[in-house]
Amino acid sequence: MASHAARARFRSAHTTRNIALIVLGVIIVLVGVLIVGGLTFYKQAQTVKNHETQAISAISAISDSNVLNGDGISSEAVAQAQSHTAEAKRIAGNPLWKVAGVMPVVGNDVKTVRGMTEVLDDLTQQTLPAISSIAQKFDAAQLDDGNGNLNLKPIGDIQTDFATVSAQLKQQQNRYDSLPEPNIGMVRKAYQQGKERLGSIVDSVGHLNSAMQMMPAILGQNGARTYLIAVQTTSEQRSGGGLVGSLGTLHADQGTISVGDFHADTEFLNGGNGNSEELSVFNGPLPFSLDVRDTFAIPDLSRNAEMLTATWQRSPYASEVDGFIAIDPVFIQKMVEISGNVTLQDGTVLTGKNTAEYLLNTIYKDIPVAQQDAYFEYIAQTVMNQAFSRLNAAKMMTMARSIGGMIEQRHFYAYTTHAEETKYFQDAGISSREDTPQIGIYLNEQNPSKMGWYIKRKAEVSKTGINKDGSKTYHVRYTLTNTLTAAEKASVNNYILGGVQKGVENKPVAASGTSVQRMLFYAPAGGSIGKISSTGDVRDQREATMDGKQFTTNVAYLAPGKSVIFEFDVTTSPKATAELTIDQTPSGEERSDVDYRY
């Protein structure tokens, strides 16, 4: 009996040992498989990374500024990119990658890499060749109708192609942006490089598309059009630009274009256009009359159109208009760069490098006040005439590329009263859409002067979190600095420095050389702005409502060499899909200094 029990125990132990050996063997095999699979996956991941890096490098060789020139997209660069993205996509489609995509820790990064390969392959195989085709078609177009007028038909023929490619790029960008945020450093770096390059192409083509849809309409594609042209000077800031110095007209009908005479603002001081809310906001330290000069203190294009039209209809030049075009010295400089230098009556030559500074600063030093209006009118009319004369495909494309960026930075914008044309016209100004969140930060000079040239700005936008409801939070730091030096102050006149005109207290608003800015801060559509804190001399902070929108306003006093810093948190709408950006008063530089830290 005891012997039988011993044999049973021996068989049980033997069986247990065999099972343990089998399990151990299976584990060893599985570990081996995992090691081999892991090594294989690692090697493949390195290969994919190399292909994606080389593809992005090839795409980066395509200059944004020439992305839609006839020779702007190198067929060799496209072919290289296609080869690399196709191979990366093929490798990432391997079953091993599908398994890795569901593993803990690294799964999301694997999904992101697979998504990146698909989007970038779509970009190189489909979109870039389509862009190249459009560029070649447009480059071969005959835009001169033989009578010295512009032939708009070739532009109309490619408008649908432009819109299709732009929409396709935005879809690719949305797919890319919806990928999980990578955690692994190597993946995160590659993801960011691809994001930046794709975003750059999307922006370039999007700007071109807007311009190519808008410009033919301005030039009379759909019938005769007359637009007011408002010339602003950002050396005396108003929210949407600057003080309006002159008004003119542009008439176009099926490509036949004429630029009318420009007239100084003194010919249009025929009454104010502000409503009670607007007047209550701009009630000091310098109360705005909201006549033609203050039109763009209101950061709303539809209100600007109403105000300009009312002024025009009260003037001796009253006529029916179809909207307005607003330009500033930076836009004028860009047109000089494209169309050629302008020589003034005193021999001064304006170029694509010095025009903005001349119009914003130099003219006030060198030309007597009584002669300045004549100079401004001559420059505006000459430059606009040159811009719209001798338009060939290359010049038209150069203008289109420029106008997209000018709209984004508020140096140029247009408004039409024709509902069927509004889609691409009302593109400037703070976004009213919750999916593309923007804050508005606007400056309005309260010490009548030309101090805007000396006010430098720097903005920092840092992403701080994503909330449970899908909204995002950001921290914004906005700095204004008066860069006027003691030597400069001693060498210029009070027309530039201010400190003369009296405000609501029956005394000058501030000392000469001190810029006083009525600030407006708008929250993004469907979002909010937290309490605004400041360092420096900031006064009269309050909440206000104007034209149906709520905002915060205060007054910043900037003595020479001094700065003011504003800081606040922003929460977007839960519907926001894009990152937060800033819409702000344009400066004397082509692009405002904004550091986006996403």
Coordinates of C-alpha atoms in Angstrom, one line a residue:
M1 CA 0.0 0.0 0.0
A2 CA 2.8 2.3 1.0
S3 CA 4.7 1.3 -2.2
H4 CA 1.7 2.1 -4.4
A5 CA 1.3 5.5 -2.8
A6 CA 5.0 6.2 -3.3
R7 CA 4.7 5.2 -7.0
A8 CA 1.7 7.5 -7.4
R9 CA 3.5 10.4 -5.8
F10 CA 6.5 9.7 -8.2
R11 CA 4.2 9.7 -11.3
S12 CA 2.5 12.9 -10.1
A13 CA 5.8 14.6 -9.5
H14 CA 7.1 13.3 -12.9
T15 CA 4.0 14.6 -14.7
T16 CA 4.2 18.0 -12.9
R17 CA 7.9 18.2 -13.9
N18 CA 7.0 17.4 -17.5
I19 CA 4.3 20.0 -17.6
A20 CA 6.7 22.6 -16.1
L21 CA 9.3 21.7 -18.7
I22 CA 6.7 22.1 -21.5
V23 CA 5.5 25.4 -20.1
L24 CA 9.1 26.6 -19.7
G25 CA 9.8 25.5 -23.2
V26 CA 6.8 27.4 -24.5
I27 CA 7.8 30.5 -22.6
I28 CA 11.3 30.2 -24.0
V29 CA 9.9 29.9 -27.5
L30 CA 7.5 32.8 -26.9
V31 CA 10.3 34.9 -25.5
G32 CA 12.4 34.0 -28.4
V33 CA 9.6 35.0 -30.8
L34 CA 9.1 38.3 -28.9
I35 CA 12.8 39.0 -29.0
V36 CA 13.1 38.2 -32.7
G37 CA 9.8 40.1 -33.4
G38 CA 11.0 43.0 -31.3
L39 CA 14.3 43.2 -33.1
T40 CA 12.6 43.0 -36.4
F41 CA 10.1 45.7 -35.4
Y42 CA 12.9 47.9 -34.1
K43 CA 14.8 47.5 -37.4
Q44 CA 11.7 48.3 -39.4
A45 CA 10.9 51.3 -37.2
Q46 CA 14.4 52.7 -37.8
T47 CA 13.9 52.1 -41.6
V48 CA 10.5 53.9 -41.5
K49 CA 12.0 56.8 -39.6
N50 CA 14.8 57.2 -42.1
H51 CA 12.4 57.1 -45.0
E52 CA 10.0 59.6 -43.4
T53 CA 12.9 61.9 -42.5
Q54 CA 14.2 61.8 -46.1
A55 CA 10.7 62.4 -47.5
I56 CA 10.2 65.4 -45.3
S57 CA 13.7 66.7 -46.3
A58 CA 12.7 66.3 -50.0
I59 CA 9.4 68.0 -49.4
S60 CA 11.2 70.8 -47.6
A61 CA 13.3 71.4 -50.7
I62 CA 10.0 72.7 -52.2
S63 CA 10.1 76.4 -51.4
D64 CA 6.9 77.8 -50.0
S65 CA 7.3 81.0 -51.8
N66 CA 7.5 79.1 -55.1
V67 CA 5.1 76.3 -54.4
L68 CA 2.8 77.3 -57.3
N69 CA 5.3 78.7 -59.8
G70 CA 5.6 76.8 -63.0
D71 CA 9.0 75.5 -61.9
G72 CA 8.3 75.8 -58.2
I73 CA 7.9 72.1 -57.5
S74 CA 10.9 70.1 -58.5
S75 CA 9.9 66.8 -60.2
E76 CA 13.0 65.3 -58.8
A77 CA 12.1 66.3 -55.2
V78 CA 8.6 65.0 -55.6
A79 CA 9.9 61.7 -57.0
Q80 CA 12.3 61.3 -54.1
A81 CA 9.5 62.0 -51.6
Q82 CA 7.2 59.6 -53.3
S83 CA 9.7 56.8 -53.2
H84 CA 10.4 57.3 -49.5
T85 CA 6.8 57.7 -48.4
A86 CA 5.7 54.6 -50.4
E87 CA 8.3 52.4 -48.8
A88 CA 7.6 53.8 -45.3
K89 CA 3.8 53.1 -45.8
R90 CA 4.6 49.6 -47.1
I91 CA 6.7 48.7 -44.1
A92 CA 4.2 50.2 -41.6
G93 CA 1.4 48.1 -43.2
N94 CA 3.2 44.9 -42.1
P95 CA 1.1 42.6 -39.7
L96 CA 3.8 43.0 -37.1
W97 CA 2.9 46.7 -36.9
K98 CA -0.8 45.9 -36.4
V99 CA 0.1 43.7 -33.4
A100 CA 2.4 46.4 -32.0
G101 CA -0.3 48.9 -32.3
V102 CA -2.4 47.3 -29.6
M103 CA 0.5 46.8 -27.2
P104 CA 0.5 48.9 -23.9
V105 CA 2.8 51.9 -23.7
V106 CA 4.0 51.9 -27.3
G107 CA 0.7 51.2 -29.0
N108 CA -0.3 54.8 -29.6
D109 CA 3.1 55.8 -31.0
V110 CA 2.9 52.9 -33.4
K111 CA -0.6 54.0 -34.5
T112 CA 0.8 57.5 -35.0
V113 CA 3.7 56.4 -37.1
R114 CA 1.4 54.3 -39.3
G115 CA -1.0 57.3 -39.7
M116 CA 1.9 59.6 -40.6
T117 CA 3.1 57.3 -43.3
E118 CA -0.4 57.2 -44.8
V119 CA -1.0 60.9 -44.8
L120 CA 2.5 61.8 -46.1
D121 CA 2.1 59.2 -48.9
D122 CA -1.2 60.7 -49.9
L123 CA 0.5 64.1 -50.0
T124 CA 3.3 63.0 -52.2
Q125 CA 1.4 60.6 -54.5
Q126 CA -1.7 62.7 -55.0
T127 CA -1.6 66.3 -53.9
L128 CA 1.9 67.5 -54.9
P129 CA 1.5 66.3 -58.5
A130 CA -1.9 68.1 -58.6
I131 CA -0.3 71.3 -57.4
S132 CA 2.5 70.9 -60.0
S133 CA -0.2 70.4 -62.7
I134 CA -2.0 73.6 -61.7
A135 CA 1.2 75.6 -61.6
Q136 CA 2.2 74.4 -65.1
K137 CA -1.3 75.2 -66.5
F138 CA -1.3 78.7 -65.0
D139 CA 2.3 79.4 -66.1
A140 CA 1.3 78.7 -69.7
A141 CA -1.9 80.9 -69.5
Q142 CA -2.2 84.0 -71.6
L143 CA -3.5 86.7 -69.3
D144 CA -3.2 89.6 -71.8
D145 CA -6.3 89.9 -73.9
G146 CA -4.4 91.7 -76.7
N147 CA -5.9 95.1 -75.9
G148 CA -3.9 95.8 -72.8
N149 CA -6.6 94.4 -70.5
L150 CA -6.5 91.3 -68.2
N151 CA -8.0 88.1 -69.6
L152 CA -9.7 86.5 -66.6
K153 CA -10.8 83.3 -68.2
P154 CA -7.5 81.3 -67.5
I155 CA -7.8 82.2 -63.9
G156 CA -11.5 81.1 -63.8
D157 CA -10.6 77.8 -65.4
I158 CA -8.3 76.8 -62.6
Q159 CA -10.3 78.2 -59.6
T160 CA -12.0 74.8 -59.1
D161 CA -8.6 73.0 -59.2
F162 CA -7.2 75.4 -56.6
A163 CA -10.2 74.9 -54.3
T164 CA -10.0 71.1 -54.7
V165 CA -6.3 70.9 -53.8
S166 CA -6.7 73.3 -50.9
A167 CA -9.6 71.2 -49.5
Q168 CA -7.6 68.0 -50.0
L169 CA -4.6 69.4 -48.1
K170 CA -6.8 70.5 -45.2
Q171 CA -8.3 67.0 -45.0
Q172 CA -4.8 65.6 -44.8
Q173 CA -3.8 68.0 -42.1
N174 CA -6.9 67.1 -40.1
R175 CA -6.1 63.4 -40.4
Y176 CA -2.5 64.1 -39.3
D177 CA -3.6 66.3 -36.4
S178 CA -6.1 63.7 -35.1
L179 CA -3.3 61.1 -34.6
P180 CA -2.4 60.3 -31.0
E181 CA 0.3 62.6 -29.5
P182 CA 3.5 60.5 -29.5
N183 CA 5.4 59.8 -26.3
I184 CA 8.7 58.4 -27.6
G185 CA 11.2 61.1 -28.3
M186 CA 12.2 59.8 -31.7
V187 CA 8.6 59.5 -32.9
R188 CA 7.6 62.9 -31.4
K189 CA 10.4 64.7 -33.2
A190 CA 9.5 63.1 -36.6
Y191 CA 5.8 63.8 -36.0
Q192 CA 6.5 67.5 -35.3
Q193 CA 8.7 67.8 -38.4
G194 CA 6.0 66.4 -40.5
K195 CA 3.3 68.5 -38.8
E196 CA 5.3 71.7 -39.4
R197 CA 6.0 70.9 -43.1
L198 CA 2.5 69.8 -43.8
G199 CA 1.1 72.9 -42.1
S200 CA 3.4 75.2 -44.1
I201 CA 2.2 73.7 -47.4
V202 CA -1.5 73.9 -46.2
D203 CA -1.1 77.6 -45.3
S204 CA 0.7 78.5 -48.5
V205 CA -1.8 76.8 -50.8
G206 CA -4.7 78.0 -48.6
H207 CA -3.5 81.6 -48.9
L208 CA -3.1 81.2 -52.7
N209 CA -6.5 79.7 -53.0
S210 CA -8.2 82.5 -51.1
A211 CA -6.3 85.1 -53.3
M212 CA -7.1 83.3 -56.6
Q213 CA -10.8 83.0 -55.7
M214 CA -11.0 86.7 -54.5
M215 CA -8.8 88.5 -57.1
P216 CA -10.9 87.7 -60.2
A217 CA -14.0 88.9 -58.4
I218 CA -12.3 92.1 -57.5
L219 CA -11.2 92.5 -61.1
G220 CA -14.8 92.3 -62.4
Q221 CA -15.1 88.6 -63.2
N222 CA -18.8 88.7 -62.3
G223 CA -19.6 92.2 -63.7
A224 CA -18.6 95.8 -63.1
R225 CA -17.4 96.6 -59.6
T226 CA -16.3 99.7 -57.9
Y227 CA -14.4 99.5 -54.5
L228 CA -13.3 102.2 -52.1
I229 CA -9.6 102.0 -51.3
A230 CA -8.8 103.1 -47.8
V231 CA -5.1 103.8 -47.1
Q232 CA -4.2 103.4 -43.5
T233 CA -1.1 104.5 -41.6
T234 CA -0.2 102.1 -38.8
S235 CA 2.1 104.6 -37.2
E236 CA -1.1 105.8 -35.6
Q237 CA -2.8 102.6 -34.7
R238 CA -6.4 101.7 -34.9
S239 CA -7.7 98.2 -34.0
G240 CA -7.9 96.9 -37.6
G241 CA -5.0 98.9 -38.9
G242 CA -4.4 102.6 -38.6
L243 CA -5.7 106.0 -39.0
V244 CA -7.3 106.4 -42.5
G245 CA -5.2 109.0 -44.4
S246 CA -6.9 108.9 -47.8
L247 CA -9.7 107.4 -49.9
G248 CA -9.7 106.4 -53.5
T249 CA -11.5 104.0 -55.9
L250 CA -10.8 101.0 -58.0
H251 CA -13.1 100.2 -60.9
A252 CA -13.0 96.9 -62.7
D253 CA -15.1 95.2 -65.4
Q254 CA -14.1 91.8 -66.9
G255 CA -10.4 92.6 -66.4
T256 CA -10.5 96.3 -67.5
I257 CA -9.1 98.1 -64.5
S258 CA -8.8 101.8 -63.6
V259 CA -7.7 103.4 -60.4
G260 CA -9.4 106.6 -59.5
D261 CA -7.9 109.7 -57.8
F262 CA -7.0 109.5 -54.1
H263 CA -8.2 112.3 -51.7
A264 CA -6.9 113.2 -48.3
D265 CA -8.9 112.5 -45.2
T266 CA -9.5 116.2 -44.7
E267 CA -11.9 116.1 -47.6
F268 CA -14.1 113.5 -45.7
L269 CA -14.4 115.0 -42.2
N270 CA -18.1 115.2 -42.7
G271 CA -19.5 113.6 -39.6
G272 CA -19.0 110.7 -37.2
N273 CA -20.2 107.1 -37.9
G274 CA -20.1 105.6 -34.4
N275 CA -23.0 104.1 -32.5
S276 CA -23.5 104.7 -28.8
E277 CA -21.7 101.5 -27.7
E278 CA -18.7 102.3 -29.8
L279 CA -18.5 105.9 -28.6
S280 CA -18.7 104.7 -25.0
V281 CA -15.7 102.4 -25.5
F282 CA -13.5 105.1 -27.1
N283 CA -14.5 107.8 -24.7
G284 CA -11.0 108.6 -23.4
P285 CA -8.3 109.5 -22.6
L286 CA -8.8 110.8 -26.2
P287 CA -12.4 110.6 -27.2
F288 CA -12.7 109.3 -30.8
S289 CA -15.1 111.1 -33.1
L290 CA -15.3 107.9 -35.2
D291 CA -15.2 109.9 -38.4
V292 CA -13.4 108.4 -41.4
R293 CA -10.0 108.6 -39.7
D294 CA -11.2 106.3 -36.8
T295 CA -13.0 103.8 -39.0
F296 CA -10.8 100.8 -38.2
A297 CA -10.9 101.4 -34.4
I298 CA -13.9 99.0 -34.7
P299 CA -12.4 95.5 -35.4
D300 CA -15.4 94.4 -37.5
L301 CA -15.3 94.4 -41.3
S302 CA -19.0 94.8 -41.8
R303 CA -19.1 97.9 -39.5
N304 CA -16.0 99.2 -41.3
A305 CA -17.9 98.9 -44.6
E306 CA -21.0 100.7 -43.3
M307 CA -18.8 103.5 -41.9
L308 CA -16.7 104.0 -45.0
T309 CA -19.8 103.9 -47.3
A310 CA -21.6 106.4 -45.1
T311 CA -18.6 108.8 -45.3
W312 CA -18.3 108.4 -49.0
Q313 CA -21.9 109.0 -49.7
R314 CA -21.8 112.3 -47.7
S315 CA -18.8 113.5 -49.8
P316 CA -18.6 115.4 -53.1
Y317 CA -17.5 112.1 -54.7
A318 CA -20.6 110.1 -53.7
S319 CA -21.3 107.1 -56.0
E320 CA -22.5 103.5 -55.7
V321 CA -19.8 101.1 -54.4
D322 CA -19.5 97.4 -54.1
G323 CA -17.3 97.2 -51.0
F324 CA -13.9 98.3 -49.9
I325 CA -10.2 97.4 -50.0
A326 CA -8.0 98.4 -47.1
I327 CA -4.2 98.7 -47.5
D328 CA -1.3 99.9 -45.4
P329 CA 2.3 100.8 -45.9
V330 CA 3.5 97.2 -45.7
F331 CA 1.2 96.2 -48.5
I332 CA 2.2 99.2 -50.6
Q333 CA 5.9 98.2 -50.1
K334 CA 5.1 94.7 -51.3
M335 CA 3.4 96.0 -54.4
V336 CA 6.5 98.2 -55.1
E337 CA 8.7 95.1 -54.7
I338 CA 6.5 93.3 -57.3
S339 CA 5.8 96.1 -59.7
G340 CA 8.9 98.3 -59.6
N341 CA 10.4 101.3 -57.8
V342 CA 8.6 104.7 -57.5
T343 CA 10.5 108.0 -57.8
L344 CA 9.0 110.9 -55.8
Q345 CA 9.0 114.6 -56.8
D346 CA 12.0 115.3 -54.5
G347 CA 14.0 112.5 -56.1
T348 CA 13.5 109.9 -53.3
V349 CA 13.3 106.4 -54.7
L350 CA 10.9 104.0 -52.9
T351 CA 11.8 100.3 -53.2
G352 CA 10.6 97.0 -51.9
K353 CA 12.8 97.5 -48.9
N354 CA 12.3 101.2 -47.7
T355 CA 8.7 102.1 -48.6
A356 CA 7.0 101.1 -45.4
E357 CA 9.6 102.9 -43.2
Y358 CA 9.3 106.0 -45.5
L359 CA 5.5 106.1 -45.2
L360 CA 5.4 105.3 -41.5
N361 CA 8.3 107.5 -40.3
T362 CA 10.7 109.2 -42.8
I363 CA 8.0 111.3 -44.5
Y364 CA 7.1 112.9 -41.2
K365 CA 10.7 114.0 -40.7
D366 CA 11.6 115.1 -44.2
I367 CA 8.4 116.6 -45.7
P368 CA 6.5 119.6 -44.4
V369 CA 3.1 118.8 -43.0
A370 CA 1.4 120.9 -45.7
Q371 CA 2.9 118.8 -48.5
Q372 CA 2.5 115.3 -46.9
D373 CA -1.1 114.7 -48.3
A374 CA 0.1 115.3 -51.8
Y375 CA 2.9 112.8 -51.4
F376 CA 0.7 110.1 -49.9
E377 CA -1.9 110.5 -52.7
Y378 CA 0.7 110.3 -55.4
I379 CA 2.3 107.2 -53.9
A380 CA -0.9 105.4 -53.4
Q381 CA -2.2 106.1 -56.9
T382 CA 1.1 105.3 -58.6
V383 CA 1.6 102.1 -56.7
M384 CA -1.9 100.8 -57.3
N385 CA -1.8 101.7 -61.0
Q386 CA 1.5 99.9 -61.4
A387 CA 0.2 96.9 -59.5
F388 CA -2.7 96.3 -61.8
S389 CA -1.0 97.1 -65.1
R390 CA 0.9 94.7 -67.3
L391 CA -0.4 91.6 -65.4
N392 CA 1.1 88.4 -66.7
A393 CA 1.0 84.9 -65.2
A394 CA 4.2 85.3 -63.1
K395 CA 3.2 88.8 -61.8
M396 CA -0.4 87.6 -61.0
M397 CA 0.9 84.6 -59.1
T398 CA 3.4 86.7 -57.2
M399 CA 0.6 89.1 -56.2
A400 CA -1.6 86.2 -55.2
R401 CA 1.1 84.6 -53.0
S402 CA 1.7 88.0 -51.3
I403 CA -2.0 88.8 -50.7
G404 CA -2.6 85.6 -48.8
G405 CA 0.0 86.6 -46.2
M406 CA -1.1 90.2 -46.2
I407 CA -4.6 89.2 -45.4
E408 CA -3.5 87.0 -42.5
Q409 CA -1.4 89.8 -41.0
R410 CA -4.1 92.5 -41.7
H411 CA -2.0 94.5 -44.1
F412 CA -4.7 94.0 -46.8
Y413 CA -8.3 93.1 -46.7
A414 CA -11.4 93.4 -48.9
Y415 CA -15.1 93.5 -48.3
T416 CA -17.8 92.9 -50.8
T417 CA -21.5 93.7 -50.7
H418 CA -22.2 90.8 -53.1
A419 CA -23.4 87.8 -51.0
E420 CA -22.3 85.3 -53.6
E421 CA -18.7 86.5 -53.4
T422 CA -18.3 86.8 -49.6
K423 CA -16.6 83.4 -48.9
Y424 CA -13.1 84.6 -49.8
F425 CA -13.5 88.3 -49.1
Q426 CA -14.2 88.4 -45.4
D427 CA -11.1 86.4 -44.5
A428 CA -9.4 89.0 -42.4
G429 CA -10.2 89.7 -38.7
I430 CA -10.8 87.5 -35.7
S431 CA -12.2 84.1 -36.5
S432 CA -15.9 83.8 -35.8
R433 CA -15.6 80.0 -35.9
E434 CA -15.3 77.8 -32.8
D435 CA -13.1 75.2 -34.6
T436 CA -10.4 77.8 -35.5
P437 CA -10.0 79.7 -32.2
Q438 CA -8.5 83.1 -32.2
I439 CA -8.1 85.8 -29.6
G440 CA -8.2 89.5 -30.7
I441 CA -5.6 91.9 -29.3
Y442 CA -6.0 95.4 -30.7
L443 CA -4.2 98.8 -30.2
N444 CA -5.6 102.3 -30.5
E445 CA -3.3 105.3 -30.1
Q446 CA -4.7 107.9 -27.7
N447 CA -1.9 110.4 -27.8
P448 CA -2.2 111.8 -31.4
S449 CA 1.2 111.1 -32.9
K450 CA 3.1 108.8 -35.2
M451 CA 4.6 106.8 -32.4
G452 CA 3.4 103.5 -33.7
W453 CA 6.6 103.1 -35.6
Y454 CA 8.5 102.9 -32.3
I455 CA 6.1 100.4 -30.5
K456 CA 7.5 96.9 -30.8
R457 CA 5.4 93.9 -29.8
K458 CA 6.1 90.3 -28.8
A459 CA 3.5 87.6 -28.1
E460 CA 3.9 84.2 -26.5
V461 CA 1.1 81.6 -26.7
S462 CA 1.8 78.4 -24.6
K463 CA -0.5 75.4 -24.6
T464 CA -1.1 74.4 -21.0
G465 CA -3.7 71.6 -21.2
I466 CA -6.6 69.7 -22.7
N467 CA -9.8 69.6 -20.7
K468 CA -12.3 66.7 -20.3
D469 CA -14.8 68.4 -22.6
G470 CA -12.3 68.7 -25.4
S471 CA -11.6 72.4 -24.9
K472 CA -7.9 73.5 -24.7
T473 CA -6.2 76.0 -22.4
Y474 CA -3.4 78.4 -23.2
H475 CA -1.3 81.0 -21.4
V476 CA -0.7 84.3 -23.3
R477 CA 2.0 86.8 -22.6
Y478 CA 1.8 90.0 -24.7
T479 CA 4.5 92.7 -24.4
L480 CA 4.5 96.3 -25.8
T481 CA 7.8 98.3 -25.7
N482 CA 8.4 101.9 -26.7
T483 CA 11.8 101.8 -28.4
L484 CA 12.2 105.5 -28.9
T485 CA 15.7 106.6 -27.7
A486 CA 16.7 109.9 -26.2
A487 CA 18.7 110.7 -29.4
E488 CA 15.7 110.0 -31.6
K489 CA 13.4 112.0 -29.4
A490 CA 15.7 115.0 -29.6
S491 CA 15.9 114.8 -33.4
V492 CA 12.2 114.5 -34.4
N493 CA 9.2 116.8 -34.3
N494 CA 6.0 116.9 -32.2
Y495 CA 4.0 115.7 -35.2
I496 CA 5.7 112.3 -34.6
L497 CA 6.0 112.6 -30.8
G498 CA 2.6 113.9 -29.9
G499 CA 2.0 115.4 -26.5
V500 CA 0.1 118.4 -28.0
Q501 CA -3.6 117.5 -28.5
K502 CA -5.8 117.7 -25.5
G503 CA -8.0 114.9 -24.2
V504 CA -11.0 114.6 -22.0
E505 CA -9.3 116.3 -19.1
N506 CA -8.6 119.4 -21.2
K507 CA -4.8 118.8 -21.2
P508 CA -2.5 116.7 -23.4
V509 CA -3.2 113.0 -23.1
A510 CA 0.5 112.3 -22.2
A511 CA 4.0 113.8 -22.6
S512 CA 5.6 113.9 -26.0
G513 CA 7.2 110.6 -26.9
T514 CA 4.8 108.6 -24.8
S515 CA 2.4 106.3 -26.6
V516 CA -1.0 105.7 -25.0
Q517 CA -2.8 102.7 -26.3
R518 CA -6.5 101.9 -25.7
M519 CA -6.3 98.1 -25.7
L520 CA -9.1 95.6 -26.6
F521 CA -8.9 91.9 -25.7
Y522 CA -11.4 89.5 -27.3
A523 CA -12.0 85.9 -26.3
P524 CA -12.1 83.1 -29.0
A525 CA -15.6 82.2 -30.3
G526 CA -17.3 79.9 -27.8
G527 CA -14.3 80.3 -25.4
S528 CA -13.2 82.6 -22.6
I529 CA -10.4 84.8 -21.3
G530 CA -9.4 84.8 -17.7
K531 CA -8.5 87.8 -15.6
I532 CA -5.9 90.0 -17.4
S533 CA -2.9 90.9 -15.2
S534 CA -0.3 93.5 -16.2
T535 CA 3.0 95.0 -15.3
G536 CA 3.8 98.6 -16.2
D537 CA 1.6 101.6 -16.4
V538 CA -1.9 100.2 -17.2
R539 CA -5.1 102.0 -16.2
D540 CA -8.9 101.9 -16.5
Q541 CA -9.4 98.1 -17.0
R542 CA -13.0 97.2 -17.5
E543 CA -15.4 94.9 -19.3
A544 CA -17.3 96.2 -22.3
T545 CA -19.7 95.2 -25.1
M546 CA -19.5 96.6 -28.6
D547 CA -21.5 95.5 -31.7
G548 CA -22.7 92.3 -29.9
K549 CA -19.3 91.2 -28.7
Q550 CA -17.9 91.3 -25.1
F551 CA -14.2 92.1 -24.4
T552 CA -11.8 93.6 -21.9
T553 CA -10.4 97.1 -22.4
N554 CA -7.7 99.1 -20.6
V555 CA -5.2 101.8 -21.4
A556 CA -1.4 101.3 -21.6
Y557 CA 1.0 104.2 -21.1
L558 CA 4.4 103.7 -22.7
A559 CA 7.0 106.3 -22.0
P560 CA 10.3 106.1 -24.0
G561 CA 12.2 102.9 -23.2
K562 CA 9.3 101.5 -21.1
S563 CA 7.3 98.2 -21.5
V564 CA 3.9 96.9 -20.6
I565 CA 3.3 93.2 -20.2
F566 CA -0.2 91.6 -20.2
E567 CA -0.7 88.0 -19.1
F568 CA -3.9 85.9 -19.1
D569 CA -5.2 82.4 -19.7
V570 CA -7.5 81.4 -22.5
T571 CA -9.9 78.5 -22.8
T572 CA -11.2 77.5 -26.3
S573 CA -14.6 76.1 -27.2
P574 CA -14.8 72.3 -26.9
K575 CA -15.4 72.4 -30.7
A576 CA -11.9 73.7 -31.4
T577 CA -9.9 71.6 -33.7
A578 CA -7.1 74.0 -34.5
E579 CA -4.6 75.5 -32.1
L580 CA -5.2 79.0 -30.7
T581 CA -3.8 81.9 -32.7
I582 CA -3.8 85.7 -32.3
D583 CA -5.5 88.3 -34.6
Q584 CA -3.9 91.7 -33.8
T585 CA -3.4 95.2 -35.1
P586 CA -0.9 95.2 -37.9
S587 CA 2.5 96.7 -37.3
G588 CA 5.1 98.3 -39.6
E589 CA 6.6 94.8 -40.2
E590 CA 5.4 92.2 -42.6
R591 CA 4.8 89.6 -39.8
S592 CA 4.1 90.2 -36.2
D593 CA 6.4 88.5 -33.6
V594 CA 4.4 85.7 -32.2
D595 CA 6.0 82.6 -30.5
Y596 CA 3.5 79.7 -30.6
R597 CA 4.5 77.0 -28.1
Y598 CA 2.3 74.0 -28.8

